[in-house]
PDB file of C-alpha atoms in Angstrom:
ATOM      1  CA  MET Y   1      36.170  -8.575  41.932  1.00 53.00           C
ATOM      2  CA  GLN Y   2      32.727  -7.280  42.949  1.00 62.00           C
ATOM      3  CA  LYS Y   3      33.055  -4.335  40.530  1.00 59.00           C
ATOM      4  CA  ALA Y   4      34.003  -6.690  37.693  1.00 50.00           C
ATOM      5  CA  LYS Y   5      30.895  -8.807  38.324  1.00 52.00           C
ATOM      6  CA  LEU Y   6      28.760  -5.673  38.373  1.00 44.00           C
ATOM      7  CA  VAL Y   7      30.244  -4.404  35.089  1.00 42.00           C
ATOM      8  CA  ILE Y   8      29.864  -7.806  33.415  1.00 48.00           C
ATOM      9  CA  GLY Y   9      26.280  -8.076  34.646  1.00 49.00           C
ATOM     10  CA  PHE Y  10      25.477  -4.580  33.349  1.00 43.00           C
ATOM     11  CA  LEU Y  11      27.023  -5.340  29.961  1.00 42.00           C
ATOM     12  CA  CYS Y  12      25.038  -8.583  29.667  1.00 46.00           C
ATOM     13  CA  LEU Y  13      21.830  -6.783  30.590  1.00 42.00           C
ATOM     14  CA  PHE Y  14      22.512  -3.904  28.184  1.00 45.00           C
ATOM     15  CA  SER Y  15      23.494  -6.191  25.286  1.00 47.00           C
ATOM     16  CA  GLY Y  16      20.279  -8.163  25.795  1.00 48.00           C
ATOM     17  CA  TYR Y  17      18.284  -4.927  25.637  1.00 44.00           C
ATOM     18  CA  VAL Y  18      20.042  -3.795  22.463  1.00 44.00           C
ATOM     19  CA  ALA Y  19      19.481  -7.181  20.807  1.00 46.00           C
ATOM     20  CA  ALA Y  20      15.792  -7.171  21.760  1.00 46.00           C
ATOM     21  CA  ALA Y  21      15.089  -3.608  20.561  1.00 56.00           C
ATOM     22  CA  PRO Y  22      15.124  -4.341  16.802  1.00 65.00           C
ATOM     23  CA  ALA Y  23      13.047  -7.485  17.282  1.00 84.00           C
ATOM     24  CA  THR Y  24      10.445  -5.483  19.224  1.00 93.00           C
ATOM     25  CA  ALA Y  25      10.405  -2.696  16.626  1.00 94.00           C
ATOM     26  CA  GLU Y  26      10.050  -5.239  13.820  1.00 96.00           C
ATOM     27  CA  LYS Y  27       7.151  -6.855  15.659  1.00 97.00           C
ATOM     28  CA  ASP Y  28       5.504  -3.445  16.145  1.00 97.00           C
ATOM     29  CA  VAL Y  29       5.832  -2.641  12.421  1.00 98.00           C
ATOM     30  CA  ALA Y  30       4.414  -6.050  11.449  1.00 98.00           C
ATOM     31  CA  GLN Y  31       1.502  -5.414  13.781  1.00 98.00           C
ATOM     32  CA  ALA Y  32       0.905  -1.971  12.224  1.00 98.00           C
ATOM     33  CA  VAL Y  33       0.898  -3.533   8.731  1.00 98.00           C
ATOM     34  CA  ASP Y  34      -1.593  -6.143   9.911  1.00 98.00           C
ATOM     35  CA  HIS Y  35      -3.844  -3.511  11.497  1.00 98.00           C
ATOM     36  CA  LEU Y  36      -3.772  -1.453   8.288  1.00 98.00           C
ATOM     37  CA  THR Y  37      -4.639  -4.553   6.237  1.00 98.00           C
ATOM     38  CA  GLN Y  38      -7.565  -5.393   8.520  1.00 98.00           C
ATOM     39  CA  ALA Y  39      -8.755  -1.770   8.518  1.00 98.00           C
ATOM     40  CA  MET Y  40      -8.775  -1.750   4.706  1.00 98.00           C
ATOM     41  CA  LEU Y  41     -10.631  -5.071   4.587  1.00 98.00           C
ATOM     42  CA  HIS Y  42     -13.263  -4.059   7.161  1.00 98.00           C
ATOM     43  CA  LYS Y  43     -13.588  -0.355   6.203  1.00 98.00           C
ATOM     44  CA  ASP Y  44     -12.401   0.728   9.660  1.00 98.00           C
ATOM     45  CA  ILE Y  45     -12.011   4.434   8.892  1.00 98.00           C
ATOM     46  CA  PRO Y  46     -10.931   5.550  12.404  1.00 98.00           C
ATOM     47  CA  GLU Y  47      -8.156   2.923  12.351  1.00 98.00           C
ATOM     48  CA  LEU Y  48      -7.052   4.024   8.852  1.00 98.00           C
ATOM     49  CA  GLN Y  49      -6.881   7.608  10.142  1.00 98.00           C
ATOM     50  CA  LYS Y  50      -4.686   6.498  13.065  1.00 98.00           C
ATOM     51  CA  LEU Y  51      -2.305   4.375  10.977  1.00 98.00           C
ATOM     52  CA  THR Y  52      -1.578   6.811   8.142  1.00 98.00           C
ATOM     53  CA  ALA Y  53       0.551   9.954   8.189  1.00 98.00           C
ATOM     54  CA  GLU Y  54      -0.905  13.307   7.197  1.00 98.00           C
ATOM     55  CA  LYS Y  55       1.529  13.510   4.240  1.00 98.00           C
ATOM     56  CA  LEU Y  56       0.778   9.977   2.996  1.00 98.00           C
ATOM     57  CA  SER Y  57       1.716   9.153  -0.600  1.00 98.00           C
ATOM     58  CA  TYR Y  58      -0.238   6.031  -1.604  1.00 98.00           C
ATOM     59  CA  GLY Y  59       0.672   4.614  -5.016  1.00 98.00           C
ATOM     60  CA  HIS Y  60      -1.388   1.990  -6.818  1.00 97.00           C
ATOM     61  CA  SER Y  61      -0.136  -0.578  -9.333  1.00 96.00           C
ATOM     62  CA  SER Y  62      -1.994   1.388 -12.028  1.00 95.00           C
ATOM     63  CA  GLY Y  63       0.290   4.356 -11.404  1.00 96.00           C
ATOM     64  CA  LYS Y  64      -2.400   6.378  -9.625  1.00 97.00           C
ATOM     65  CA  VAL Y  65      -1.081   8.186  -6.530  1.00 98.00           C
ATOM     66  CA  GLN Y  66      -3.340   9.359  -3.709  1.00 98.00           C
ATOM     67  CA  ASP Y  67      -2.958  11.440  -0.588  1.00 98.00           C
ATOM     68  CA  LYS Y  68      -4.371  10.362   2.780  1.00 98.00           C
ATOM     69  CA  LYS Y  69      -7.784  11.924   2.197  1.00 98.00           C
ATOM     70  CA  GLU Y  70      -8.217  10.284  -1.223  1.00 98.00           C
ATOM     71  CA  PHE Y  71      -6.973   6.879  -0.040  1.00 98.00           C
ATOM     72  CA  ILE Y  72      -9.365   6.791   2.919  1.00 98.00           C
ATOM     73  CA  ALA Y  73     -12.283   8.155   0.871  1.00 98.00           C
ATOM     74  CA  ASP Y  74     -11.933   5.286  -1.627  1.00 97.00           C
ATOM     75  CA  ILE Y  75     -12.103   2.745   1.214  1.00 98.00           C
ATOM     76  CA  GLU Y  76     -15.022   4.532   2.892  1.00 97.00           C
ATOM     77  CA  THR Y  77     -17.118   4.792  -0.285  1.00 96.00           C
ATOM     78  CA  GLY Y  78     -16.334   1.251  -1.410  1.00 95.00           C
ATOM     79  CA  LYS Y  79     -14.433   2.368  -4.505  1.00 95.00           C
ATOM     80  CA  SER Y  80     -11.613   0.251  -3.039  1.00 95.00           C
ATOM     81  CA  ALA Y  81     -13.265  -2.770  -1.435  1.00 96.00           C
ATOM     82  CA  PHE Y  82     -12.161  -6.291  -0.672  1.00 97.00           C
ATOM     83  CA  LYS Y  83     -13.756  -9.663  -0.027  1.00 97.00           C
ATOM     84  CA  THR Y  84     -10.371 -10.949   1.161  1.00 98.00           C
ATOM     85  CA  LEU Y  85      -7.062  -9.181   1.709  1.00 98.00           C
ATOM     86  CA  GLU Y  86      -3.772 -10.631   2.896  1.00 97.00           C
ATOM     87  CA  MET Y  87      -0.138  -9.537   2.908  1.00 97.00           C
ATOM     88  CA  GLN Y  88       2.176 -12.475   2.225  1.00 97.00           C
ATOM     89  CA  LYS Y  89       5.941 -13.089   2.097  1.00 98.00           C
ATOM     90  CA  GLN Y  90       6.639  -9.982   4.151  1.00 98.00           C
ATOM     91  CA  THR Y  91      10.086  -8.597   4.884  1.00 98.00           C
ATOM     92  CA  ILE Y  92      10.834  -5.664   7.159  1.00 98.00           C
ATOM     93  CA  THR Y  93      14.040  -3.617   7.138  1.00 98.00           C
ATOM     94  CA  LEU Y  94      14.510  -1.202  10.027  1.00 97.00           C
ATOM     95  CA  LEU Y  95      16.510   2.013   9.613  1.00 96.00           C
ATOM     96  CA  GLY Y  96      16.127   3.901  12.894  1.00 95.00           C
ATOM     97  CA  ASP Y  97      12.617   5.374  13.001  1.00 97.00           C
ATOM     98  CA  THR Y  98      11.897   4.226   9.442  1.00 98.00           C
ATOM     99  CA  ALA Y  99      10.807   0.777   8.295  1.00 98.00           C
ATOM    100  CA  LEU Y 100      10.851  -0.521   4.733  1.00 98.00           C
ATOM    101  CA  VAL Y 101       8.245  -3.221   4.215  1.00 98.00           C
ATOM    102  CA  ARG Y 102       7.914  -5.424   1.156  1.00 98.00           C
ATOM    103  CA  ASN Y 103       5.098  -7.907   0.761  1.00 98.00           C
ATOM    104  CA  HIS Y 104       2.834  -9.662  -1.708  1.00 98.00           C
ATOM    105  CA  PHE Y 105      -0.665  -8.135  -1.745  1.00 98.00           C
ATOM    106  CA  SER Y 106      -3.129 -10.975  -2.326  1.00 98.00           C
ATOM    107  CA  ALA Y 107      -6.794 -10.031  -2.508  1.00 98.00           C
ATOM    108  CA  GLN Y 108     -10.196 -10.675  -3.897  1.00 98.00           C
ATOM    109  CA  ALA Y 109     -11.095  -7.089  -4.726  1.00 96.00           C
ATOM    110  CA  LEU Y 110     -14.691  -6.083  -5.308  1.00 95.00           C
ATOM    111  CA  ASN Y 111     -15.787  -4.104  -8.345  1.00 91.00           C
ATOM    112  CA  GLY Y 112     -19.472  -3.739  -7.540  1.00 88.00           C
ATOM    113  CA  THR Y 113     -20.550  -7.356  -7.147  1.00 90.00           C
ATOM    114  CA  GLU Y 114     -17.746  -8.708  -9.348  1.00 94.00           C
ATOM    115  CA  VAL Y 115     -14.837 -10.382  -7.536  1.00 96.00           C
ATOM    116  CA  VAL Y 116     -11.473  -9.457  -9.068  1.00 95.00           C
ATOM    117  CA  PRO Y 117      -8.432 -11.552  -8.079  1.00 97.00           C
ATOM    118  CA  THR Y 118      -5.548  -9.190  -7.323  1.00 97.00           C
ATOM    119  CA  GLU Y 119      -1.945 -10.348  -6.974  1.00 98.00           C
ATOM    120  CA  ILE Y 120       0.576  -7.500  -6.807  1.00 98.00           C
ATOM    121  CA  GLU Y 121       3.766  -6.582  -5.006  1.00 98.00           C
ATOM    122  CA  ASN Y 122       3.792  -3.887  -2.372  1.00 97.00           C
ATOM    123  CA  PHE Y 123       6.468  -1.563  -0.996  1.00 98.00           C
ATOM    124  CA  GLN Y 124       5.518   0.387   2.127  1.00 98.00           C
ATOM    125  CA  ILE Y 125       7.424   2.990   4.098  1.00 98.00           C
ATOM    126  CA  TRP Y 126       6.538   3.343   7.762  1.00 98.00           C
ATOM    127  CA  GLN Y 127       7.885   5.995  10.120  1.00 98.00           C
ATOM    128  CA  LYS Y 128       7.688   6.208  13.885  1.00 98.00           C
ATOM    129  CA  GLN Y 129       5.966   9.487  14.738  1.00 97.00           C
ATOM    130  CA  GLY Y 130       4.855  10.366  18.247  1.00 96.00           C
ATOM    131  CA  GLY Y 131       5.677   6.843  19.409  1.00 96.00           C
ATOM    132  CA  LYS Y 132       3.463   5.199  16.747  1.00 97.00           C
ATOM    133  CA  TRP Y 133       4.321   3.556  13.426  1.00 98.00           C
ATOM    134  CA  LEU Y 134       2.538   5.395  10.597  1.00 98.00           C
ATOM    135  CA  LEU Y 135       2.375   4.596   6.908  1.00 98.00           C
ATOM    136  CA  ILE Y 136       4.018   7.473   5.018  1.00 98.00           C
ATOM    137  CA  GLY Y 137       4.394   5.869   1.597  1.00 98.00           C
ATOM    138  CA  ARG Y 138       3.225   2.924  -0.424  1.00 98.00           C
ATOM    139  CA  GLN Y 139       3.822   1.833  -3.987  1.00 98.00           C
ATOM    140  CA  ALA Y 140       2.297  -1.256  -5.540  1.00 98.00           C
ATOM    141  CA  PHE Y 141       3.492  -2.802  -8.774  1.00 97.00           C
ATOM    142  CA  ARG Y 142       2.620  -5.717 -11.010  1.00 94.00           C
ATOM    143  CA  ILE Y 143       5.006  -8.627 -11.373  1.00 85.00           C
TER     144      ILE Y 143
END
């Protein structure tokens, strides 16, 4: 009887851990997306460096595709600048160490001093590398 209680207790503990793991990973990915969004908004170059993979493929709604260096350079120089930036209606699908993130990119982009409303859809691919979630791909598109 004692062994049965021990086995049942272990199974309950283990099943709780398994159920919590995806929720924790999803929370970690959502947090990484939020940190990337804030880093883009506030031109936090060190944070952008930390959150993006070396082999980043960053696609814009215009069709332009950039690597990590080009993406970060545009933020740093102000070529890509924002008065406001928010990811809305986000969904996250976990596939092991990969996360597929879809969201609505809502911003007031800056073109010099001109404010340009920007409403596009976003598809991001995040991968867990070295214990951290890194952006490896992004493609934006108009709706």
